[in-house]
CSV table of C-alpha atoms in Angstrom, one decimal:
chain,number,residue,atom,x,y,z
A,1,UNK,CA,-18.3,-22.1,16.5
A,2,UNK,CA,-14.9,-23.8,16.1
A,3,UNK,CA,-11.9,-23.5,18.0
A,4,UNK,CA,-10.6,-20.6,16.0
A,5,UNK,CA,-13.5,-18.3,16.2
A,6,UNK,CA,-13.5,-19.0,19.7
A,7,UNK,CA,-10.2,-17.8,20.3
A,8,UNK,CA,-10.6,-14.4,17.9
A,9,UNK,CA,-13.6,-13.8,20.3
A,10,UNK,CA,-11.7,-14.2,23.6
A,11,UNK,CA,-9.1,-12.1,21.8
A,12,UNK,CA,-11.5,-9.3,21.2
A,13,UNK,CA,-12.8,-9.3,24.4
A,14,UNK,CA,-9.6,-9.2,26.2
A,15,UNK,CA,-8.3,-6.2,24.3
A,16,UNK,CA,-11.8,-4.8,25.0
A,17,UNK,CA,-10.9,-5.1,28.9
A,18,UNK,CA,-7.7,-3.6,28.6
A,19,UNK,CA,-8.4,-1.0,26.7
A,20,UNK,CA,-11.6,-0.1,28.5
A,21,UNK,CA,-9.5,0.9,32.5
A,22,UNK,CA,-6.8,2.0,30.5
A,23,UNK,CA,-8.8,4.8,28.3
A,24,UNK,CA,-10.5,5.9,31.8
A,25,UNK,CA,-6.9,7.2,33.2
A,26,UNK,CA,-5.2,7.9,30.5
A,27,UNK,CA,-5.8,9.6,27.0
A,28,UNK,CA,-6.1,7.7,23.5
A,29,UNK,CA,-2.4,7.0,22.0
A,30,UNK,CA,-3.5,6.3,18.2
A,31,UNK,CA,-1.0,4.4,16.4
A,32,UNK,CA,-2.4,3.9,12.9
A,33,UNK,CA,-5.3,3.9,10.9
A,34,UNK,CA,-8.2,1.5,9.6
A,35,UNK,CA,-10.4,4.1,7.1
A,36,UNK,CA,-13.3,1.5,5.7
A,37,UNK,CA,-16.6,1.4,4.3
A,38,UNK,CA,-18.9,-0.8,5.6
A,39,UNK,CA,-21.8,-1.5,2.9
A,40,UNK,CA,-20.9,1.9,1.8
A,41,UNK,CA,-20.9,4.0,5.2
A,42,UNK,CA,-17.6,5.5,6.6
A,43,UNK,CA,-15.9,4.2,9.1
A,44,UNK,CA,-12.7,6.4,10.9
A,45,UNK,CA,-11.3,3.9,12.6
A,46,UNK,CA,-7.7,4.0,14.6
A,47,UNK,CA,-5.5,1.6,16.9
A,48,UNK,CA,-4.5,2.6,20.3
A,49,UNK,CA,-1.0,1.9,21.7
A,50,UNK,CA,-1.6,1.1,26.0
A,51,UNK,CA,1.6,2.3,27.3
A,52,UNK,CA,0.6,1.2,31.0
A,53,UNK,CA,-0.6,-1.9,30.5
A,54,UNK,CA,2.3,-2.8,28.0
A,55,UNK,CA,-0.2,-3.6,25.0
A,56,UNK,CA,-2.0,-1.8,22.1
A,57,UNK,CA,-5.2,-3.1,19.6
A,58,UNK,CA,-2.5,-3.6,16.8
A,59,UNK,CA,-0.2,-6.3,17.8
A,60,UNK,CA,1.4,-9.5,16.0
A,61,UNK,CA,3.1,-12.6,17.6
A,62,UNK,CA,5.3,-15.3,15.9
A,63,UNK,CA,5.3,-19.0,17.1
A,64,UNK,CA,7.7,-20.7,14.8
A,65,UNK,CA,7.3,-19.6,11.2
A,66,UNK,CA,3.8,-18.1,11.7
A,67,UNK,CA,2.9,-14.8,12.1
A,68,UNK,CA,-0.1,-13.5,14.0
A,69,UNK,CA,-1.7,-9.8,13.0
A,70,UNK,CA,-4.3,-8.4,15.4
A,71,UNK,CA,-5.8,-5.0,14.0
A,72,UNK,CA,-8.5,-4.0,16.1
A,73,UNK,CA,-10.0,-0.1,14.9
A,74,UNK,CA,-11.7,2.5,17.0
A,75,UNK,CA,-14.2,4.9,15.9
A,76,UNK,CA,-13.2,7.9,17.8
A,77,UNK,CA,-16.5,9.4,17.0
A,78,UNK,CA,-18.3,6.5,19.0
A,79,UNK,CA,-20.2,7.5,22.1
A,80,UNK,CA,-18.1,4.6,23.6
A,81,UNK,CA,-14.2,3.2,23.3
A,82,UNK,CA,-15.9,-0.3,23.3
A,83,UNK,CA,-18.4,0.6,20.5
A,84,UNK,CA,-18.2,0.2,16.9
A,85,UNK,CA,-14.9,-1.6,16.7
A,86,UNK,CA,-13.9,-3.3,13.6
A,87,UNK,CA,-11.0,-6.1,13.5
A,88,UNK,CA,-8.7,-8.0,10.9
A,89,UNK,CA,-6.8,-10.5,12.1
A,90,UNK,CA,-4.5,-12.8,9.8
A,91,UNK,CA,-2.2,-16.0,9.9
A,92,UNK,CA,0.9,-15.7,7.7
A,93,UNK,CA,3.9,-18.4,7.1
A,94,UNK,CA,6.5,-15.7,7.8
A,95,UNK,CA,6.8,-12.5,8.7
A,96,UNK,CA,7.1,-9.9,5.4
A,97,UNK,CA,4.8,-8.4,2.9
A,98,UNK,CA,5.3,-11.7,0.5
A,99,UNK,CA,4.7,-14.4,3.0
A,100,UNK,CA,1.7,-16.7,2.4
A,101,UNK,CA,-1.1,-15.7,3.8
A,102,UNK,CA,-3.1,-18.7,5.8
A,103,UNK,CA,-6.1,-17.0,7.7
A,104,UNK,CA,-7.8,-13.9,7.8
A,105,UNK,CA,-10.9,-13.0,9.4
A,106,UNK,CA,-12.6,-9.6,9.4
A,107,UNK,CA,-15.3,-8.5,12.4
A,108,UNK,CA,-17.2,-6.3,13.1
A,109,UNK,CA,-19.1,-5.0,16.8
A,110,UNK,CA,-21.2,-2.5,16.5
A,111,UNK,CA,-22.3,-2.8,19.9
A,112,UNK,CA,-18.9,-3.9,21.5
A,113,UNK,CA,-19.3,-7.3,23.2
A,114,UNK,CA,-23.3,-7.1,22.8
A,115,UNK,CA,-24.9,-8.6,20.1
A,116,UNK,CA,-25.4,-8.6,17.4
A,117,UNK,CA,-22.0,-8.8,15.7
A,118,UNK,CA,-20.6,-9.3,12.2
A,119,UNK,CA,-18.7,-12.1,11.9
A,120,UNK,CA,-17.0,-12.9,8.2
A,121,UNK,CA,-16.4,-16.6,9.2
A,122,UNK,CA,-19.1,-18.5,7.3
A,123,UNK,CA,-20.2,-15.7,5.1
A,124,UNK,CA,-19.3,-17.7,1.7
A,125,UNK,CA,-16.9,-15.2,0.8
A,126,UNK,CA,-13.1,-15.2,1.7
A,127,UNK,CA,-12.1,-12.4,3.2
A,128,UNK,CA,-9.2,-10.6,1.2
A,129,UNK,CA,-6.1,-9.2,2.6
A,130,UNK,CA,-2.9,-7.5,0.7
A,131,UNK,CA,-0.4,-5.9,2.6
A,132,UNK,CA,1.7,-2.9,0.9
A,133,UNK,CA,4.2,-3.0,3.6
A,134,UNK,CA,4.8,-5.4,6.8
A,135,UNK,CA,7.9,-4.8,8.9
A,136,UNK,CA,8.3,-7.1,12.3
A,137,UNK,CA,11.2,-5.9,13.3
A,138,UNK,CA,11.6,-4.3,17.1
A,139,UNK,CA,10.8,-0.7,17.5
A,140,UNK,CA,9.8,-0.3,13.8
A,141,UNK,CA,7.1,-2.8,13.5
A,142,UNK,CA,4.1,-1.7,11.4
A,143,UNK,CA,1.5,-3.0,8.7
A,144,UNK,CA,0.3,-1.1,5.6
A,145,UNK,CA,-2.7,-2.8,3.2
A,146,UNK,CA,-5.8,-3.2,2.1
A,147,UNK,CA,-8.8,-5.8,2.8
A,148,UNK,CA,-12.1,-6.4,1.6
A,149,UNK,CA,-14.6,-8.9,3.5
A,150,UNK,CA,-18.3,-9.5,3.6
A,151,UNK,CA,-19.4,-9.7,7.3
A,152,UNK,CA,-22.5,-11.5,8.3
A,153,UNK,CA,-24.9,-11.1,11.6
A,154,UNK,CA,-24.4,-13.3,14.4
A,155,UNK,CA,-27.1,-12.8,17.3
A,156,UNK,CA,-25.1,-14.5,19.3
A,157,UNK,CA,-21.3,-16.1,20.0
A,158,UNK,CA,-22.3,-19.6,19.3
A,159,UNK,CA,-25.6,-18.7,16.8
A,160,UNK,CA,-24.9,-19.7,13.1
A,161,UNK,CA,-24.3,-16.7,10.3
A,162,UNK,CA,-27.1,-14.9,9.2
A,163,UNK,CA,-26.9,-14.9,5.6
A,164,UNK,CA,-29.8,-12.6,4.9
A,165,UNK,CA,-28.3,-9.9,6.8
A,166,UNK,CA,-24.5,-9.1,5.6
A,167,UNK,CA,-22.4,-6.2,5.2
A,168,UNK,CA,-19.7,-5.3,2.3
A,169,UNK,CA,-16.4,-4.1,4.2
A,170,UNK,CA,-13.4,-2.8,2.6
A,171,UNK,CA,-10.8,-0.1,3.4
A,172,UNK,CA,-6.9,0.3,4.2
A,173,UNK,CA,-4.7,0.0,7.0
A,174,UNK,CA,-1.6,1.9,8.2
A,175,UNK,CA,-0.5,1.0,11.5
A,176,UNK,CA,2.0,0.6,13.6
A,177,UNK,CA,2.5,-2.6,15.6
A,178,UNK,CA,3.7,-3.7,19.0
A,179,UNK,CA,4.9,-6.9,19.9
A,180,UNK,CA,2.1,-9.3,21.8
A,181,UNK,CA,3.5,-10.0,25.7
């Protein structure tokens, strides 16, 4: 596992934490939309604004003249908040619909934090992303777009892809976003 995917991991799990007390006193905020397939299944996903704790699962973060996206889905119709969660998350050099896009990396957590997990690092298929619309500006941010990615099993966080087992995602986004803290 490299330094990147470590860090998308410890993401993940971090908005997993916060989400998890927050959603116990208070009710879901949804902020957008992530409607998927995944090899060919439905998946109703939806970001979550966290007015207490000052955060939400769709958040982006500049550092110079990079961009940061984090859009991490919800299936409301999961028996748990911290099951079935789907993420995109993407690097750009700027901060509009046309700026070049660096990184992306699609996941996927069936289980939440337990593994398995779908990863599409290492899957030997770039993940696609194309955004429609991208606004970063305060108050208004938000992300519309579409992304396809093939996701592959990971039994555990540091065991390598498995090849023989991977899934087909693709769907649309439309979400708004909120500045990382």
């Amino acid at each position: 596992m490299n330094l990147i995917q470590a860090s998308r991991l410890a993401t993940f799990g971090l908005v997993l934490c916060l989400v998890q007390p927050a959603q116990a006193q208070i009710a879901r905020t949804p902020v957008g939309t992530v409607d998927a397939t995944i090899d060919g299944t439905p998946y109703p996903g939806e970001t979550l604004d966290i007015p207490s704790e000052g955060t939400s699962t769709a958040e982006f973060r500049s550092m110079g003249p990079v961009t940061s996206i984090s859009i991490q889905a919800h299936n409301p119709e999961a028996e748990s908040i911290m099951r079935d969660v789907l993420t995109i998350e993407v690097s750009l050099m700027g901060g509009d619909a046309s700026s070049s896009i660096m990184d992306v990396s699609v996941s996927w957590w069936p289980d939440g934090m337990s593994e398995p997990f779908y990863l599409s690092e290492d899957s030997g298929t770039p993940p696609e992303i194309v955004f429609d619309a991208l606004s970063l500006e305060e108050g208004a941010a938000a992300a519309q777009g579409r992304f396809s990615a093939v996701v592959c099993r990971r039994d555990s966080m540091f065991a390598d892809a498995d090849k023989n087992d991977c899934r087909q995602v693709e769907g649309a986004f439309d979400t708004d976003l909120r500045k990382a803290a």
